[in-house]
C-alpha positions as a Python dict, from the first residue, in 0.01 Angstrom:
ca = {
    (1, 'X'): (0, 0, 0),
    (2, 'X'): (144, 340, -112),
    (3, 'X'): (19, 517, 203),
    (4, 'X'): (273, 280, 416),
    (5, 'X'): (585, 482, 223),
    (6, 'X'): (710, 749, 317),
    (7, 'X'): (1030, 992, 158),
    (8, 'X'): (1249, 1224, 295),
    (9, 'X'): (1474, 1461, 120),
    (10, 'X'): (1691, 1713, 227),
    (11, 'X'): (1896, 1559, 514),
    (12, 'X'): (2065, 1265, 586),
    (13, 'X'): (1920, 1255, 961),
    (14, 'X'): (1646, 1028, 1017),
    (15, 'X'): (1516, 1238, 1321),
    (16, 'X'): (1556, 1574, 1218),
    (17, 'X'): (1547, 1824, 913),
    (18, 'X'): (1458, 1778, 556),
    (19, 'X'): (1107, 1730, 408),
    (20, 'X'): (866, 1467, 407),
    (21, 'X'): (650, 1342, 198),
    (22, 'X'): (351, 992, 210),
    (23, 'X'): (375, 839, -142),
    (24, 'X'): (8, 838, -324),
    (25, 'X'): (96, 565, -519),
    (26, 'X'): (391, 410, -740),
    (27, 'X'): (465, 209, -1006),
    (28, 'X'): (714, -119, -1010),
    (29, 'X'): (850, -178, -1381),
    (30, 'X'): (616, -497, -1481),
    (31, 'X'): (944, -644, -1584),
    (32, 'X'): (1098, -657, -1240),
    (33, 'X'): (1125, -999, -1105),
    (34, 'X'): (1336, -988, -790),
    (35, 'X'): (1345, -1401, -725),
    (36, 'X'): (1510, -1481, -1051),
    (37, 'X'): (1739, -1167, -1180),
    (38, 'X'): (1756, -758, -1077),
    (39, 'X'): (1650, -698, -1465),
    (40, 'X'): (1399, -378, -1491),
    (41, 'X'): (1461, -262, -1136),
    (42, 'X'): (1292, 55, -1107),
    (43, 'X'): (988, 228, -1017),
    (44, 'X'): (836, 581, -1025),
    (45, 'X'): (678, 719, -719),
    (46, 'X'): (421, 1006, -708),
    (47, 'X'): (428, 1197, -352),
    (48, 'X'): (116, 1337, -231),
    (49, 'X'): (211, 1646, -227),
    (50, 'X'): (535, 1814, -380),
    (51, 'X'): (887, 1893, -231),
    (52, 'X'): (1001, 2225, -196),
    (53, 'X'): (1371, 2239, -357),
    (54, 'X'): (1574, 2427, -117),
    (55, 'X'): (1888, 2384, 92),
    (56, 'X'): (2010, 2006, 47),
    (57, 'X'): (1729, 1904, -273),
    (58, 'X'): (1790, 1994, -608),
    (59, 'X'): (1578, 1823, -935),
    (60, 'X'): (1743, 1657, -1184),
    (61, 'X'): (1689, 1566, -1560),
    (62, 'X'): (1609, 1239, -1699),
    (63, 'X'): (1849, 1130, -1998),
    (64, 'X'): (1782, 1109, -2340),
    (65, 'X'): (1759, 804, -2471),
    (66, 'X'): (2097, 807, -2651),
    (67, 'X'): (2284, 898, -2301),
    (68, 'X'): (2381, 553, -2204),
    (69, 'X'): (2675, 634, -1969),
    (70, 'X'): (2994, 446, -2068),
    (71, 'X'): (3282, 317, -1791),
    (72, 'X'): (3482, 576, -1747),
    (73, 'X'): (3262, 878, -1690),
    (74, 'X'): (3280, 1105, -1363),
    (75, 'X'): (2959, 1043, -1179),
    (76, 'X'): (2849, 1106, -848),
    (77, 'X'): (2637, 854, -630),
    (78, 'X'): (2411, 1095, -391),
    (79, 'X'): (2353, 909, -2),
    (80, 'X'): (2611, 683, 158),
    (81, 'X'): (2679, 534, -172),
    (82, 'X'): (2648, 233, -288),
    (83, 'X'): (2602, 63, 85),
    (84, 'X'): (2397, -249, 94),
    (85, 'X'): (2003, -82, 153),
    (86, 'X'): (2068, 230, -69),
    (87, 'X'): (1948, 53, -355),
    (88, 'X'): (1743, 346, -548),
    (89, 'X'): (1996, 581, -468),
    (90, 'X'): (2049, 823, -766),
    (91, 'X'): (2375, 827, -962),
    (92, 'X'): (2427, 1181, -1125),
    (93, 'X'): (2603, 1258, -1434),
    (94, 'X'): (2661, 1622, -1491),
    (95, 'X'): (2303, 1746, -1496),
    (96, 'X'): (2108, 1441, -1573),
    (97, 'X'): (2053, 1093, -1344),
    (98, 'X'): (2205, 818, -1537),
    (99, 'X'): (2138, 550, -1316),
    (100, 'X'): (1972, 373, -997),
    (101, 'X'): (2192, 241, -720),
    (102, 'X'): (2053, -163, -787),
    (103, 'X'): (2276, -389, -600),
    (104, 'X'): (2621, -522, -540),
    (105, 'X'): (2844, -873, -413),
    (106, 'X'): (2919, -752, -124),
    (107, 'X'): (2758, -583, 142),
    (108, 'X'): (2923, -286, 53),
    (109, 'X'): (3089, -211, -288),
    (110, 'X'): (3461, -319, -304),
    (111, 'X'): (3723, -377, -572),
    (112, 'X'): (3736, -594, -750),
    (113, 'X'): (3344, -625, -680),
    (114, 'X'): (3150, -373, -857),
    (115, 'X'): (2810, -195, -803),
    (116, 'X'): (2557, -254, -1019),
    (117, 'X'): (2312, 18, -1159),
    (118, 'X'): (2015, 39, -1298),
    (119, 'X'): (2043, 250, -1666),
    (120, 'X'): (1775, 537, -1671),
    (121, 'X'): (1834, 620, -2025),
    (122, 'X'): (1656, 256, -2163),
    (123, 'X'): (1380, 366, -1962),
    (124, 'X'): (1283, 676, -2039),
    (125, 'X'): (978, 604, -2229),
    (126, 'X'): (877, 404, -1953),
    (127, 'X'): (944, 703, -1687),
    (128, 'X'): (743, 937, -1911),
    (129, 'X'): (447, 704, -2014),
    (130, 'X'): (410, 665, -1647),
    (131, 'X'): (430, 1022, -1526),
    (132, 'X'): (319, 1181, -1813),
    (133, 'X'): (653, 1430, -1829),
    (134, 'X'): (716, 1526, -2214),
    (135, 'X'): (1136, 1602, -2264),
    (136, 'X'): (1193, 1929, -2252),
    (137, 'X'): (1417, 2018, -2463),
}
């Protein structure tokens, strides 16, 4: 049930500071199946009401299609990182979030064990038939 969620943004104090928000309802990706593979893991939640984007918060853009990021690139992962339980953390490239923070081996990511994210760009159509956000651009 949607109503049992609930986000916070805007500090990285359970007890104190930043915004929250009950979830009205969200969407898994009807391709997730968590008991045989992490394939399609992603899902688009719609808060009851919206967040202000001051002090620590800051929207981002989806990718286009064609922005598939390639190994290499300077990206940021926003939380603890890429900790086991911050799966559907956001990695940021410049501007736009790339990817979701899916899983790793370990508990927490270590060499030569990497994270694993989810790629937003091959799901953008998905993202906008969902929400109903047109690109921009």
């Amino acid at each position: 049930i949607a109503a049992d969620f609930t986000v916070l943004a805007g500090t990285n104090v359970l007890s104190k500071g930043g915004e929250r928000r009950q979830v009205l309802q969200y969407v898994i990706h009807p391709g997730y199946d968590p008991e045989n593979n992490y394939e399609n893991d992603i899902a688009v939640l719609e808060l009851l009401s919206p967040l202000t984007m001051t002090g620590y918060m800051a929207g981002v853009t989806l990718p286009s299609q064609s922005q598939v990021t390639e190994g290499g690139v300077t990206s940021t992962v926003i939380g603890w990182g890429t900790l086991f339980g911050d799966s559907g953390g956001p990695l940021i490239v410049r501007e736009y979030q790339a990817g979701i923070v899916s899983w790793s081996v370990k508990p927490c990511t270590q060499a030569p064990y990497p994270g694993v994210f989810t790629e937003v760009a091959h799901y953008v159509d998905w993202i906008r038939t969902i929400t109903g956000v047109r690109q921009t651009n």
